[in-house]
Short mmCIF file of C-alpha atoms and ligand atoms in Angstrom, two decimals:
data_model
loop_
_atom_site.label_atom_id
_atom_site.label_comp_id
_atom_site.label_asym_id
_atom_site.label_seq_id
_atom_site.Cartn_x
_atom_site.Cartn_y
_atom_site.Cartn_z
CA MET A 1 11.14 -44.56 -6.00
CA LYS A 2 8.28 -46.80 -6.83
CA VAL A 3 7.97 -50.01 -4.73
CA ASN A 4 6.22 -53.15 -5.98
CA ASN A 5 8.85 -55.91 -5.39
CA ILE A 6 10.25 -56.12 -1.90
CA ILE A 7 12.95 -58.30 -0.72
CA ILE A 8 13.06 -59.10 2.86
CA VAL A 9 16.37 -60.77 4.14
CA GLY A 10 16.11 -62.64 7.39
CA GLY A 11 13.53 -65.08 8.88
CA GLY A 12 13.66 -64.13 12.62
CA THR A 13 10.62 -62.43 14.31
CA SER A 14 11.54 -59.17 12.60
CA GLY A 15 11.45 -60.74 9.18
CA TRP A 16 8.25 -62.46 9.48
CA MET A 17 6.48 -59.45 11.20
CA THR A 18 7.69 -57.20 8.36
CA ALA A 19 6.22 -59.68 5.75
CA THR A 20 3.02 -59.87 7.75
CA THR A 21 2.55 -56.07 7.71
CA PHE A 22 3.18 -55.96 3.87
CA ILE A 23 1.01 -58.82 3.27
CA ARG A 24 -2.05 -57.52 5.29
CA LEU A 25 -1.60 -53.81 4.31
CA PHE A 26 -0.54 -54.07 0.71
CA PRO A 27 -1.52 -57.32 -0.64
CA LYS A 28 -0.86 -56.50 -4.24
CA LYS A 29 2.79 -56.03 -3.64
CA LYS A 30 5.35 -58.83 -4.54
CA ILE A 31 7.06 -60.11 -1.40
CA THR A 32 10.05 -62.36 -1.11
CA LEU A 33 11.73 -63.53 2.09
CA ILE A 34 15.33 -64.91 2.01
CA GLU A 35 16.36 -66.76 5.05
CA SER A 36 19.46 -68.74 5.89
CA PRO A 37 19.06 -72.35 6.28
CA ASN A 38 21.93 -72.56 8.92
CA ILE A 39 22.21 -69.25 10.60
CA LYS A 40 20.23 -69.32 13.70
CA THR A 41 17.79 -66.53 14.96
CA VAL A 42 18.89 -64.80 18.17
CA GLY A 43 16.23 -66.92 19.88
CA VAL A 44 15.21 -64.62 22.68
CA GLY A 45 12.63 -61.99 23.00
CA GLU A 46 9.72 -62.92 25.24
CA SER A 47 8.22 -59.82 26.66
CA THR A 48 6.33 -56.97 24.92
CA ILE A 49 4.50 -53.82 25.81
CA VAL A 50 1.14 -52.52 25.16
CA GLN A 51 1.75 -50.94 21.72
CA PHE A 52 2.22 -54.50 20.46
CA ARG A 53 -1.68 -54.65 20.41
CA GLN A 54 -1.81 -51.80 18.12
CA TRP A 55 0.32 -53.75 15.53
CA LEU A 56 -1.87 -56.89 16.25
CA SER A 57 -4.83 -54.87 15.28
CA LEU A 58 -3.22 -53.17 12.18
CA VAL A 59 -2.59 -56.68 10.95
CA ARG A 60 -5.85 -58.12 12.06
CA ILE A 61 -4.70 -60.73 14.75
CA LYS A 62 -6.63 -61.69 17.69
CA ASP A 63 -5.18 -63.03 21.02
CA GLU A 64 -6.87 -66.29 20.70
CA ASP A 65 -5.45 -66.78 17.06
CA PHE A 66 -1.75 -66.90 18.17
CA MET A 67 -1.59 -67.23 22.06
CA LYS A 68 -1.86 -71.03 22.65
CA HIS A 69 0.62 -71.70 19.53
CA CYS A 70 3.23 -69.15 21.01
CA ASP A 71 3.36 -70.20 24.62
CA ALA A 72 1.93 -66.76 25.54
CA SER A 73 0.76 -65.48 28.75
CA TYR A 74 -0.82 -61.89 29.46
CA LYS A 75 1.35 -59.16 31.11
CA PHE A 76 0.29 -56.18 33.35
CA THR A 77 3.24 -54.81 34.71
CA ILE A 78 7.05 -54.64 34.73
CA ARG A 79 8.57 -55.23 38.18
CA PHE A 80 11.87 -53.81 39.02
CA THR A 81 13.53 -55.64 42.06
CA ASN A 82 16.67 -54.26 43.92
CA PHE A 83 17.58 -51.64 41.47
CA ASN A 84 17.55 -49.04 44.07
CA LYS A 85 19.68 -50.72 46.56
CA ILE A 86 20.45 -54.35 47.66
CA ASP A 87 17.35 -55.73 49.18
CA SER A 88 15.43 -52.62 48.44
CA GLY A 89 12.47 -54.65 47.14
CA ARG A 90 10.38 -54.03 44.26
CA VAL A 91 8.93 -51.27 42.34
CA GLU A 92 5.97 -51.90 39.97
CA TYR A 93 5.54 -50.00 36.57
CA PRO A 94 1.72 -51.24 35.71
CA PHE A 95 0.26 -50.36 32.21
CA SER A 96 -2.45 -48.08 32.16
CA LYS A 97 -2.95 -44.57 33.65
CA PRO A 98 -3.12 -44.07 37.67
CA GLU A 99 -6.52 -43.66 39.14
CA PRO A 100 -7.52 -41.12 39.89
CA ILE A 101 -5.33 -38.96 37.58
CA ASP A 102 -5.07 -36.24 40.13
CA ASP A 103 -1.47 -34.61 40.83
CA ASN A 104 -2.36 -33.48 44.21
CA ARG A 105 -3.35 -36.91 45.19
CA LEU A 106 -0.28 -38.52 43.51
CA ASN A 107 1.72 -35.73 45.29
CA LEU A 108 0.27 -36.74 48.67
CA TRP A 109 1.75 -40.24 48.26
CA TYR A 110 5.35 -38.71 48.30
CA PHE A 111 4.57 -36.80 51.35
CA LYS A 112 3.41 -40.19 53.06
CA LYS A 113 6.75 -41.78 51.92
CA ILE A 114 8.65 -38.74 53.27
CA LEU A 115 6.74 -38.94 56.60
CA HIS A 116 6.65 -42.65 56.78
CA PRO A 117 9.80 -44.07 55.06
CA GLU A 118 8.96 -47.51 56.01
CA THR A 119 6.12 -47.19 53.51
CA PRO A 120 6.87 -49.89 50.80
CA ASN A 121 7.50 -48.82 47.21
CA THR A 122 5.13 -51.08 46.06
CA ASP A 123 2.38 -49.10 47.94
CA TYR A 124 2.42 -46.58 45.07
CA ALA A 125 1.24 -48.87 42.19
CA ASP A 126 -1.04 -50.62 44.84
CA SER A 127 -2.74 -47.38 45.79
CA PHE A 128 -3.28 -45.92 42.27
CA TYR A 129 -3.51 -48.89 39.86
CA PRO A 130 -6.59 -50.90 40.62
CA ILE A 131 -5.30 -53.62 38.30
CA MET A 132 -2.53 -54.26 41.02
CA ALA A 133 -5.25 -55.99 43.12
CA MET A 134 -5.67 -58.46 40.36
CA VAL A 135 -2.05 -58.88 39.84
CA ASN A 136 -1.35 -59.38 43.45
CA ASN A 137 -3.89 -62.12 43.85
CA ASN A 138 -2.68 -63.55 40.49
CA LYS A 139 -5.84 -63.07 38.42
CA VAL A 140 -6.40 -61.92 34.88
CA TYR A 141 -8.99 -59.44 34.44
CA LYS A 142 -10.65 -59.34 31.26
CA GLY A 143 -13.63 -56.77 31.91
CA LYS A 144 -13.97 -53.68 30.27
CA GLU A 145 -12.71 -51.33 32.85
CA LEU A 146 -11.27 -51.32 36.33
CA GLY A 147 -10.62 -47.70 37.13
CA ASN A 148 -8.50 -46.40 34.24
CA PHE A 149 -7.45 -50.03 33.12
CA ASN A 150 -8.86 -51.31 29.92
CA PHE A 151 -8.03 -54.76 28.95
CA LYS A 152 -7.91 -54.05 25.21
CA THR A 153 -5.25 -51.41 25.44
CA ASP A 154 -3.49 -51.91 28.71
CA THR A 155 -2.22 -55.57 28.49
CA ALA A 156 0.62 -56.91 26.59
CA PHE A 157 2.25 -60.41 26.16
CA GLN A 158 4.99 -62.73 27.39
CA PHE A 159 5.57 -65.25 24.48
CA ASP A 160 8.14 -67.43 22.77
CA ALA A 161 9.08 -64.73 19.89
CA THR A 162 10.58 -67.36 17.86
CA LYS A 163 7.36 -69.59 17.86
CA PHE A 164 5.62 -66.18 16.85
CA GLY A 165 7.78 -65.55 13.98
CA LEU A 166 7.00 -69.22 12.62
CA TRP A 167 3.16 -68.85 13.44
CA LEU A 168 3.19 -65.74 11.29
CA ARG A 169 4.94 -67.43 8.54
CA ASP A 170 2.61 -70.38 8.43
CA ASN A 171 -0.65 -68.68 9.18
CA ILE A 172 -0.26 -65.57 7.42
CA CYS A 173 2.64 -65.27 5.10
CA LEU A 174 2.61 -68.48 3.38
CA PRO A 175 2.00 -69.09 0.43
CA LYS A 176 1.64 -65.49 -0.56
CA VAL A 177 5.22 -64.74 0.28
CA ASN A 178 7.84 -66.15 -1.91
CA HIS A 179 9.98 -67.87 0.66
CA ILE A 180 13.66 -68.74 -0.30
CA LYS A 181 15.94 -70.75 2.14
CA SER A 182 19.44 -69.82 1.23
CA ASN A 183 22.41 -67.79 2.26
CA VAL A 184 22.95 -64.18 0.79
CA LYS A 185 26.60 -64.64 -0.03
CA ASP A 186 27.28 -61.54 -2.32
CA ILE A 187 25.37 -58.01 -2.28
CA LYS A 188 26.00 -55.83 -5.50
CA ILE A 189 25.70 -52.17 -5.02
CA ASN A 190 24.92 -49.18 -7.60
CA ASP A 191 24.04 -45.55 -7.25
CA GLU A 192 20.45 -46.45 -6.24
CA GLY A 193 21.54 -48.77 -3.28
CA ILE A 194 21.36 -52.41 -3.62
CA GLU A 195 21.31 -53.61 -7.33
CA SER A 196 20.99 -57.48 -6.56
CA LEU A 197 21.51 -60.23 -4.00
CA SER A 198 23.57 -63.43 -4.91
CA LEU A 199 22.46 -66.60 -3.01
CA ASP A 200 24.15 -69.65 -2.15
CA ASN A 201 21.61 -71.58 -4.42
CA GLY A 202 22.76 -69.64 -7.45
CA ASP A 203 19.75 -67.42 -7.67
CA VAL A 204 20.44 -63.65 -8.27
CA ILE A 205 17.62 -61.62 -6.52
CA ILE A 206 16.64 -58.03 -7.84
CA GLY A 207 13.94 -55.72 -6.19
CA ASP A 208 12.63 -52.26 -5.48
CA LEU A 209 13.13 -52.28 -1.89
CA PHE A 210 15.48 -54.41 0.23
CA ILE A 211 14.52 -54.81 4.09
CA ASP A 212 17.59 -55.79 6.14
CA CYS A 213 16.07 -58.30 9.17
CA THR A 214 19.54 -60.12 9.40
CA GLY A 215 19.85 -59.34 13.11
CA PHE A 216 23.01 -57.95 14.79
CA LYS A 217 24.86 -58.67 11.56
CA SER A 218 23.28 -55.85 9.72
CA LEU A 219 24.33 -57.37 6.32
CA LEU A 220 22.53 -54.95 3.91
CA LEU A 221 22.59 -51.63 5.86
CA GLY A 222 25.49 -52.05 7.90
CA LYS A 223 27.92 -54.29 5.95
CA ALA A 224 26.90 -53.66 2.27
CA MET A 225 25.72 -49.97 2.56
CA GLY A 226 28.39 -49.06 5.17
CA GLU A 227 25.94 -47.03 7.29
CA GLU A 228 27.41 -45.77 10.27
CA PHE A 229 26.69 -47.37 13.65
CA ILE A 230 26.24 -45.28 16.75
CA SER A 231 26.86 -46.94 19.98
CA TYR A 232 25.17 -46.27 23.08
CA ASN A 233 27.56 -47.97 25.27
CA ASP A 234 28.58 -44.82 27.11
CA ILE A 235 25.00 -44.38 28.58
CA ILE A 236 24.02 -48.01 28.49
CA PRO A 237 26.37 -50.38 30.41
CA ASN A 238 25.32 -53.75 29.11
CA ASN A 239 26.65 -55.74 26.20
CA LYS A 240 26.24 -59.36 26.86
CA ALA A 241 23.40 -61.91 28.18
CA TRP A 242 23.10 -65.56 29.28
CA ALA A 243 19.69 -66.76 28.27
CA THR A 244 17.72 -70.09 29.20
CA HIS A 245 14.50 -71.58 30.35
CA VAL A 246 13.53 -73.19 33.52
CA ASN A 247 10.60 -75.35 34.42
CA TYR A 248 7.92 -74.10 36.84
CA THR A 249 8.24 -75.47 40.18
CA ASN A 250 4.86 -74.14 41.43
CA LYS A 251 3.21 -72.94 38.22
CA LYS A 252 -0.08 -71.77 40.15
CA LYS A 253 2.11 -69.12 41.86
CA GLN A 254 4.82 -68.68 39.45
CA LEU A 255 2.68 -67.97 36.34
CA ILE A 256 2.07 -64.32 36.79
CA GLY A 257 1.24 -61.50 34.47
CA VAL A 258 4.50 -59.92 35.43
CA THR A 259 7.84 -59.43 33.68
CA ASN A 260 10.39 -59.15 36.67
CA ALA A 261 13.81 -57.41 36.23
CA THR A 262 16.17 -58.16 39.35
CA ALA A 263 19.40 -56.24 39.70
CA LEU A 264 22.43 -58.30 40.38
CA LYS A 265 26.19 -57.36 40.92
CA ASN A 266 26.81 -56.76 37.11
CA GLY A 267 23.52 -56.28 35.65
CA TRP A 268 20.12 -57.54 35.94
CA VAL A 269 18.03 -60.74 35.41
CA TRP A 270 14.72 -61.08 33.46
CA ASN A 271 12.20 -63.60 34.60
CA ILE A 272 9.43 -63.89 31.97
CA PRO A 273 6.43 -66.51 32.79
CA LEU A 274 5.46 -68.14 29.57
CA TRP A 275 2.64 -70.72 29.55
CA SER A 276 4.62 -73.71 29.81
CA LYS A 277 8.18 -72.51 31.17
CA ILE A 278 9.74 -69.48 32.48
CA GLY A 279 12.36 -67.40 30.16
CA THR A 280 15.07 -65.96 32.12
CA GLY A 281 18.42 -64.36 31.44
CA TYR A 282 21.28 -62.36 32.92
CA VAL A 283 22.21 -59.13 31.03
CA TYR A 284 25.45 -57.79 32.08
CA SER A 285 28.54 -55.91 31.03
CA ASP A 286 31.84 -57.74 30.11
CA LYS A 287 33.80 -54.72 31.13
CA TYR A 288 33.05 -55.71 34.96
CA THR A 289 32.98 -59.57 34.94
CA THR A 290 33.67 -62.37 32.70
CA ASP A 291 31.10 -64.75 30.93
CA LYS A 292 32.12 -67.37 33.31
CA LYS A 293 31.73 -65.44 36.44
CA ALA A 294 28.52 -63.97 35.19
CA LEU A 295 27.26 -67.47 34.51
CA VAL A 296 28.17 -68.60 37.99
CA GLU A 297 26.29 -65.74 39.35
CA PHE A 298 23.37 -66.25 37.22
CA LYS A 299 22.89 -69.92 38.25
CA LYS A 300 23.63 -69.05 41.88
CA HIS A 301 20.59 -66.62 41.47
CA LEU A 302 18.40 -69.26 39.91
CA LYS A 303 19.13 -71.83 42.53
CA LYS A 304 18.35 -69.39 45.26
CA GLN A 305 14.91 -69.38 43.76
CA LYS A 306 14.94 -73.08 44.02
CA PHE A 307 14.91 -73.66 40.09
CA ASN A 308 16.25 -76.86 38.95
CA ILE A 309 19.02 -75.84 36.58
CA THR A 310 21.06 -78.65 35.95
CA GLU A 311 19.52 -80.04 32.80
CA HIS A 312 19.11 -76.65 31.01
CA SER A 313 21.41 -75.14 28.44
CA PHE A 314 22.42 -71.52 28.68
CA ILE A 315 23.12 -69.61 25.65
CA ASN A 316 25.53 -66.66 25.50
CA ILE A 317 24.58 -63.41 23.42
CA LYS A 318 26.80 -60.85 22.45
CA MET A 319 24.50 -57.50 22.03
CA ARG A 320 25.25 -54.69 19.72
CA ILE A 321 24.09 -51.74 21.72
CA GLY A 322 23.16 -48.45 19.54
CA ILE A 323 21.55 -47.54 16.18
CA HIS A 324 22.54 -46.85 12.73
CA ARG A 325 22.82 -43.15 12.00
CA LYS A 326 20.10 -43.60 9.06
CA LEU A 327 17.82 -46.86 9.00
CA PHE A 328 16.43 -45.86 5.40
CA VAL A 329 19.25 -45.42 3.08
CA LYS A 330 18.57 -45.43 -0.92
CA ASN A 331 16.58 -48.53 -1.39
CA VAL A 332 17.71 -50.23 1.85
CA VAL A 333 15.80 -50.14 5.10
CA ALA A 334 16.62 -51.93 8.47
CA ILE A 335 14.15 -53.40 10.85
CA GLY A 336 14.70 -55.28 14.06
CA LEU A 337 17.99 -55.95 15.33
CA SER A 338 19.78 -55.04 12.16
CA ALA A 339 18.36 -51.50 12.80
CA GLY A 340 19.71 -51.16 16.41
CA PHE A 341 19.07 -52.47 19.92
CA ILE A 342 19.23 -50.80 23.17
CA GLU A 343 19.21 -53.79 25.52
CA PRO A 344 16.33 -55.96 26.81
CA LEU A 345 15.21 -53.89 29.92
CA GLU A 346 11.64 -52.12 29.34
CA SER A 347 11.07 -54.78 26.53
CA ASN A 348 11.68 -52.48 23.70
CA GLY A 349 13.27 -54.80 21.06
CA LEU A 350 9.89 -55.88 19.37
CA TYR A 351 8.45 -52.43 20.05
CA THR A 352 10.88 -50.87 17.67
CA VAL A 353 9.93 -53.54 15.15
CA HIS A 354 6.35 -52.85 15.04
CA GLU A 355 6.65 -49.25 15.70
CA PHE A 356 9.11 -48.77 12.81
CA LEU A 357 6.94 -50.86 10.70
CA SER A 358 4.01 -48.60 11.17
CA TYR A 359 6.02 -45.56 10.17
CA LEU A 360 7.41 -47.28 7.22
CA THR A 361 3.88 -48.52 5.75
CA ARG A 362 2.41 -45.27 6.36
CA MET A 363 4.65 -43.72 3.37
CA PHE A 364 3.53 -46.72 1.05
CA GLU A 365 0.03 -45.23 1.20
CA ARG A 366 1.59 -42.80 -1.59
CA ASP A 367 2.65 -44.21 -5.13
CA ASN A 368 6.08 -42.82 -4.86
CA ILE A 369 8.92 -42.64 -1.98
CA SER A 370 10.92 -39.52 -2.17
CA GLN A 371 14.12 -38.50 -0.02
CA TRP A 372 11.70 -36.56 2.12
CA ASP A 373 9.94 -39.73 3.28
CA ARG A 374 13.20 -41.19 4.07
CA ASP A 375 14.36 -38.32 6.09
CA VAL A 376 11.21 -38.10 8.16
CA TYR A 377 11.47 -42.04 8.65
CA ASN A 378 15.02 -41.79 9.72
CA TYR A 379 14.35 -38.73 11.99
CA ALA A 380 11.31 -40.43 13.57
CA CYS A 381 13.11 -43.71 14.15
CA ARG A 382 16.26 -42.11 15.62
CA ASN A 383 14.11 -39.76 17.85
CA THR A 384 12.11 -42.92 19.30
CA PHE A 385 15.18 -45.00 20.05
CA ASN A 386 17.26 -42.07 21.64
CA ASN A 387 14.15 -41.56 23.92
CA TRP A 388 13.97 -45.08 24.77
CA ALA A 389 17.73 -45.32 25.07
CA GLU A 390 17.67 -42.40 27.70
CA PHE A 391 14.71 -43.82 29.43
CA VAL A 392 16.49 -47.11 30.00
CA SER A 393 19.64 -45.25 31.00
CA MET A 394 17.76 -43.61 33.60
CA HIS A 395 17.06 -47.04 35.45
CA TYR A 396 20.82 -47.35 36.19
CA ALA A 397 21.57 -43.61 36.71
CA LEU A 398 18.70 -42.99 39.33
CA GLY A 399 19.28 -45.86 41.63
CA GLU A 400 21.56 -45.64 44.70
CA ARG A 401 23.26 -49.03 44.51
CA ASP A 402 27.20 -48.74 45.09
CA ASP A 403 27.91 -52.24 46.02
CA THR A 404 30.04 -52.96 42.91
CA GLU A 405 32.26 -51.21 40.52
CA TYR A 406 29.51 -51.79 37.91
CA TRP A 407 26.82 -49.86 39.86
CA ARG A 408 29.29 -47.12 41.11
CA ASP A 409 30.13 -46.55 37.57
CA ASN A 410 26.47 -46.16 36.64
CA LEU A 411 26.15 -43.55 39.27
CA ASN A 412 29.29 -41.66 38.07
CA ARG A 413 28.69 -41.99 34.34
CA ASN A 414 28.38 -38.77 32.33
CA TYR A 415 24.86 -38.77 30.84
CA ASP A 416 25.15 -35.63 28.89
CA LYS A 417 26.08 -37.21 25.69
CA GLU A 418 24.53 -35.66 22.62
CA ILE A 419 22.94 -38.48 20.89
CA TYR A 420 20.68 -36.39 18.64
CA ASP A 421 23.52 -35.16 16.45
P1 FAD B 1 17.33 -62.44 14.48
O1 FAD B 1 16.48 -63.40 15.04
O2 FAD B 1 18.81 -62.92 14.93
O3 FAD B 1 17.17 -63.00 12.69
C1 FAD B 1 18.09 -62.80 11.80
C2 FAD B 1 17.53 -63.68 10.63
O4 FAD B 1 18.65 -63.35 9.60
C3 FAD B 1 17.83 -65.12 10.84
O5 FAD B 1 16.80 -65.79 10.14
C4 FAD B 1 19.03 -65.60 9.91
O6 FAD B 1 19.13 -66.73 9.36
C5 FAD B 1 19.10 -64.33 8.81
N1 FAD B 1 20.40 -64.19 8.25
C6 FAD B 1 21.57 -63.79 8.77
N2 FAD B 1 22.45 -63.76 7.80
C7 FAD B 1 22.01 -64.11 6.86
C8 FAD B 1 22.40 -64.28 5.38
N3 FAD B 1 23.63 -64.18 5.06
N4 FAD B 1 21.72 -64.91 4.34
C9 FAD B 1 20.15 -65.06 4.70
N5 FAD B 1 19.72 -64.97 5.95
C10 FAD B 1 20.61 -64.45 6.85
N6 FAD B 1 12.53 -57.91 22.54
C11 FAD B 1 11.41 -57.82 23.24
O7 FAD B 1 10.62 -57.29 22.45
N7 FAD B 1 11.34 -58.36 24.46
C12 FAD B 1 12.26 -58.93 24.95
O8 FAD B 1 12.20 -59.21 26.31
C13 FAD B 1 13.57 -59.00 24.53
N8 FAD B 1 14.65 -59.65 25.00
C14 FAD B 1 15.83 -59.76 24.40
C15 FAD B 1 16.78 -60.29 25.23
C16 FAD B 1 18.01 -60.28 24.54
C17 FAD B 1 19.18 -60.89 25.26
C18 FAD B 1 18.12 -60.06 23.11
C19 FAD B 1 19.69 -60.00 22.45
C20 FAD B 1 17.08 -59.44 22.46
C21 FAD B 1 15.97 -59.24 23.13
N9 FAD B 1 14.84 -58.72 22.46
C22 FAD B 1 13.69 -58.58 23.11
C23 FAD B 1 14.89 -58.36 21.10
C24 FAD B 1 14.37 -59.59 20.35
O9 FAD B 1 14.92 -60.72 20.41
C25 FAD B 1 14.46 -58.99 18.75
O10 FAD B 1 13.99 -57.78 18.39
C26 FAD B 1 13.84 -60.13 17.83
O11 FAD B 1 13.91 -61.36 18.11
C27 FAD B 1 13.92 -59.84 16.24
O12 FAD B 1 15.29 -60.34 15.99
P2 FAD B 1 15.57 -60.21 14.34
O13 FAD B 1 14.59 -60.91 13.66
O14 FAD B 1 15.79 -58.75 14.07
O15 FAD B 1 17.03 -61.04 14.27
#
């Protein structure tokens, strides 16, 4: 298959990241992005991981180019609070390698913990990750090296993903990308995959490759091509979220380079300090609580932290948890939520977008895309996704919380499902 004319459907963060990647790496290809004028983007997605920097460097974007336009702050660590037991405190997961990388010394810490169980869990990160000294004092370290920490490779960003998509649109994609604001209302299929898209405005769009960035709808890959969806609901408990923003009450203390995940009765709450406000949301399972009760629990949590919440609006999101069996079928490939989603813990949503884009664009270095390319791509994406899903599921499986049915079921869940079939 020769690909010169690429059609992207969806103007969320994944749509504009896809357009940016192709514009930067293959400027001679013709790119069209079709976006609905009335279907909203998912409107969340604020915490990235360090691999995001590799994508920024691939598409030649510097920190100072986008940060102030996207409400961004730096992120050095992910903090897990009360995942082990109620009031068990926090565990830090800083980026970078431990210092020194010496198994014996790391093992000695476990002996310390066994002999002195009162040693706080935070002592591990404080002992082996020098960057924690900066994090604990709320400082941003931009020097070259601090032990094994390197600012250029070991930081990520907390930002407004919607603003980031729009920034990419306005600063990199337009006017090179043909941008059409209209709804895809009909999709014609033939033996090669998608033959054409019919739009609300009367246009009929043909192309060589169709990239589905339509979010949880998965309009092209899921609906039109009928590609099977494999749910992760038996290893990942959550399927809903309430999301909002709160204002800083003490910005000096609260604007930190830390994405915090706090376990509650039926899930966990994210706290992501952006430059001007804090992004927060409750990820839960509607098998164990109702949306109404979850909102009450979430508001109670925010009030406990003295956030003023009355004037804020809360959005409720249904998450489709799992991945399509194949992400590249005939001339259709899905990127972003349309491909799949695990849940926000460990900030893996945008990670799959840029990681899969880097796999995808590698095959465009050759002129012709073959079935072998598709098979390798599908294998690589599924493998990456499944590994992440298992990693995320461990956060629930390895805790000791048994205070609610939700947590007891996490402890007793059967984790031997074969997700590689
Ligand atoms: P969307 O934003 O849903 O965009 C879909 C696009 O398709 C829209 O432009 C829509 O108009 C268009 N569309 C739909 N139907 C049609 C049609 N018929 N015709 C034309 N256009 C159409 N990721 C992270 O990396 N970090 C996080 O902290 C994080 N937190 C998250 C929290 C939650 C609760 C959720 C649900 C997700 C989170 N994510 C996170 C994932 C992240 O939000 C997404 O990966 C990212 O926003 C990309 O979304 P998208 O572009 O794939 O889909």
